[in-house]
Amino acid sequence: HSGGIQLCQYRAPKVIFGMKWDKKMDIHNLGSMIWDMYMGDYMFEVRGGPENSSANIYHFAHVVALFGALPVDFL
């Protein structure tokens, strides 16, 4: 699959970059929602709408800050 899915706060890196995605995006969403319920706030702060490229860059930078660099084969 390709194209935009997911709420901005739960958007997976593959979706941010417009890459092909699969059912693993549901696991990403579930993990994000569990975090939100436990912590009482979104894991990722979103600035702007889903098509805002600077918001996507900010979101991805936050992912890297929390979890470290993505594997080379991802890129």
PDB file of C-alpha atoms in Angstrom:
ATOM      1  CA  HIS A   1       0.000   0.000   0.000  1.00  0.00           C
ATOM      2  CA  SER A   2       1.000   3.606  -0.264  1.00  0.00           C
ATOM      3  CA  GLY A   3      -0.468   6.997   0.516  1.00  0.00           C
ATOM      4  CA  GLY A   4      -1.284   8.809   3.703  1.00  0.00           C
ATOM      5  CA  ILE A   5      -2.865   6.934   6.579  1.00  0.00           C
ATOM      6  CA  GLN A   6      -2.903   7.325  10.343  1.00  0.00           C
ATOM      7  CA  LEU A   7      -3.491  10.328  12.530  1.00  0.00           C
ATOM      8  CA  CYS A   8      -0.568  12.722  12.433  1.00  0.00           C
ATOM      9  CA  GLN A   9       0.405  11.830  16.013  1.00  0.00           C
ATOM     10  CA  TYR A  10       0.662   8.129  15.118  1.00  0.00           C
ATOM     11  CA  ARG A  11       2.208   8.423  11.684  1.00  0.00           C
ATOM     12  CA  ALA A  12       4.945   5.844  11.134  1.00  0.00           C
ATOM     13  CA  PRO A  13       8.247   6.827   9.462  1.00  0.00           C
ATOM     14  CA  LYS A  14       7.365   4.885   6.298  1.00  0.00           C
ATOM     15  CA  VAL A  15       4.148   6.850   5.969  1.00  0.00           C
ATOM     16  CA  ILE A  16       5.918  10.150   6.648  1.00  0.00           C
ATOM     17  CA  PHE A  17       8.282   9.469   3.747  1.00  0.00           C
ATOM     18  CA  GLY A  18       5.592   8.186   1.393  1.00  0.00           C
ATOM     19  CA  MET A  19       7.057   4.686   1.286  1.00  0.00           C
ATOM     20  CA  LYS A  20       5.056   1.518   0.771  1.00  0.00           C
ATOM     21  CA  TRP A  21       3.511   0.262   3.996  1.00  0.00           C
ATOM     22  CA  ASP A  22       1.706  -2.830   5.250  1.00  0.00           C
ATOM     23  CA  LYS A  23      -0.172  -4.139   8.279  1.00  0.00           C
ATOM     24  CA  LYS A  24       2.816  -3.374  10.517  1.00  0.00           C
ATOM     25  CA  MET A  25       1.517   0.202  10.620  1.00  0.00           C
ATOM     26  CA  ASP A  26      -1.292  -1.112  12.850  1.00  0.00           C
ATOM     27  CA  ILE A  27       1.322  -2.345  15.352  1.00  0.00           C
ATOM     28  CA  HIS A  28       2.965   1.085  15.276  1.00  0.00           C
ATOM     29  CA  ASN A  29      -0.414   2.716  15.976  1.00  0.00           C
ATOM     30  CA  LEU A  30      -1.200   0.298  18.800  1.00  0.00           C
ATOM     31  CA  GLY A  31       2.137   1.001  20.481  1.00  0.00           C
ATOM     32  CA  SER A  32       1.586   4.743  20.141  1.00  0.00           C
ATOM     33  CA  MET A  33      -1.922   4.527  21.582  1.00  0.00           C
ATOM     34  CA  ILE A  34      -0.731   2.426  24.540  1.00  0.00           C
ATOM     35  CA  TRP A  35       1.950   5.043  25.231  1.00  0.00           C
ATOM     36  CA  ASP A  36      -0.669   7.802  25.061  1.00  0.00           C
ATOM     37  CA  MET A  37      -3.023   6.030  27.453  1.00  0.00           C
ATOM     38  CA  TYR A  38      -0.245   5.229  29.930  1.00  0.00           C
ATOM     39  CA  MET A  39       1.474   8.617  29.806  1.00  0.00           C
ATOM     40  CA  GLY A  40      -1.628  10.758  29.289  1.00  0.00           C
ATOM     41  CA  ASP A  41      -0.128  12.595  26.320  1.00  0.00           C
ATOM     42  CA  TYR A  42       0.947  11.938  22.744  1.00  0.00           C
ATOM     43  CA  MET A  43       4.377  10.403  22.236  1.00  0.00           C
ATOM     44  CA  PHE A  44       4.967  12.753  19.303  1.00  0.00           C
ATOM     45  CA  GLU A  45       3.984  16.392  19.226  1.00  0.00           C
ATOM     46  CA  VAL A  46       2.620  17.353  15.821  1.00  0.00           C
ATOM     47  CA  ARG A  47       2.992  20.806  14.362  1.00  0.00           C
ATOM     48  CA  GLY A  48       0.751  21.596  11.420  1.00  0.00           C
ATOM     49  CA  GLY A  49      -1.354  19.280   9.309  1.00  0.00           C
ATOM     50  CA  PRO A  50      -0.532  15.931   7.719  1.00  0.00           C
ATOM     51  CA  GLU A  51       0.587  17.459   4.418  1.00  0.00           C
ATOM     52  CA  ASN A  52       2.856  20.027   6.088  1.00  0.00           C
ATOM     53  CA  SER A  53       6.371  18.916   5.132  1.00  0.00           C
ATOM     54  CA  SER A  54       8.014  20.801   8.007  1.00  0.00           C
ATOM     55  CA  ALA A  55       5.651  19.035  10.434  1.00  0.00           C
ATOM     56  CA  ASN A  56       6.700  15.688   8.950  1.00  0.00           C
ATOM     57  CA  ILE A  57      10.386  16.557   9.304  1.00  0.00           C
ATOM     58  CA  TYR A  58       9.831  17.645  12.916  1.00  0.00           C
ATOM     59  CA  HIS A  59       7.934  14.426  13.640  1.00  0.00           C
ATOM     60  CA  PHE A  60      10.675  12.277  12.111  1.00  0.00           C
ATOM     61  CA  ALA A  61      13.360  14.163  14.057  1.00  0.00           C
ATOM     62  CA  HIS A  62      11.430  13.423  17.247  1.00  0.00           C
ATOM     63  CA  VAL A  63      11.280   9.703  16.319  1.00  0.00           C
ATOM     64  CA  VAL A  64      15.066   9.649  15.838  1.00  0.00           C
ATOM     65  CA  ALA A  65      15.614  11.559  19.086  1.00  0.00           C
ATOM     66  CA  LEU A  66      13.587   9.000  21.051  1.00  0.00           C
ATOM     67  CA  PHE A  67      14.627   5.763  19.344  1.00  0.00           C
ATOM     68  CA  GLY A  68      17.900   6.509  17.590  1.00  0.00           C
ATOM     69  CA  ALA A  69      18.802   6.369  13.925  1.00  0.00           C
ATOM     70  CA  LEU A  70      16.838   4.068  11.664  1.00  0.00           C
ATOM     71  CA  PRO A  71      18.592   1.099  10.071  1.00  0.00           C
ATOM     72  CA  VAL A  72      20.460   1.829   6.839  1.00  0.00           C
ATOM     73  CA  ASP A  73      18.253  -0.594   4.881  1.00  0.00           C
ATOM     74  CA  PHE A  74      15.249   1.574   5.798  1.00  0.00           C
ATOM     75  CA  LEU A  75      16.685   4.458   3.831  1.00  0.00           C
TER      76      LEU A  75
END
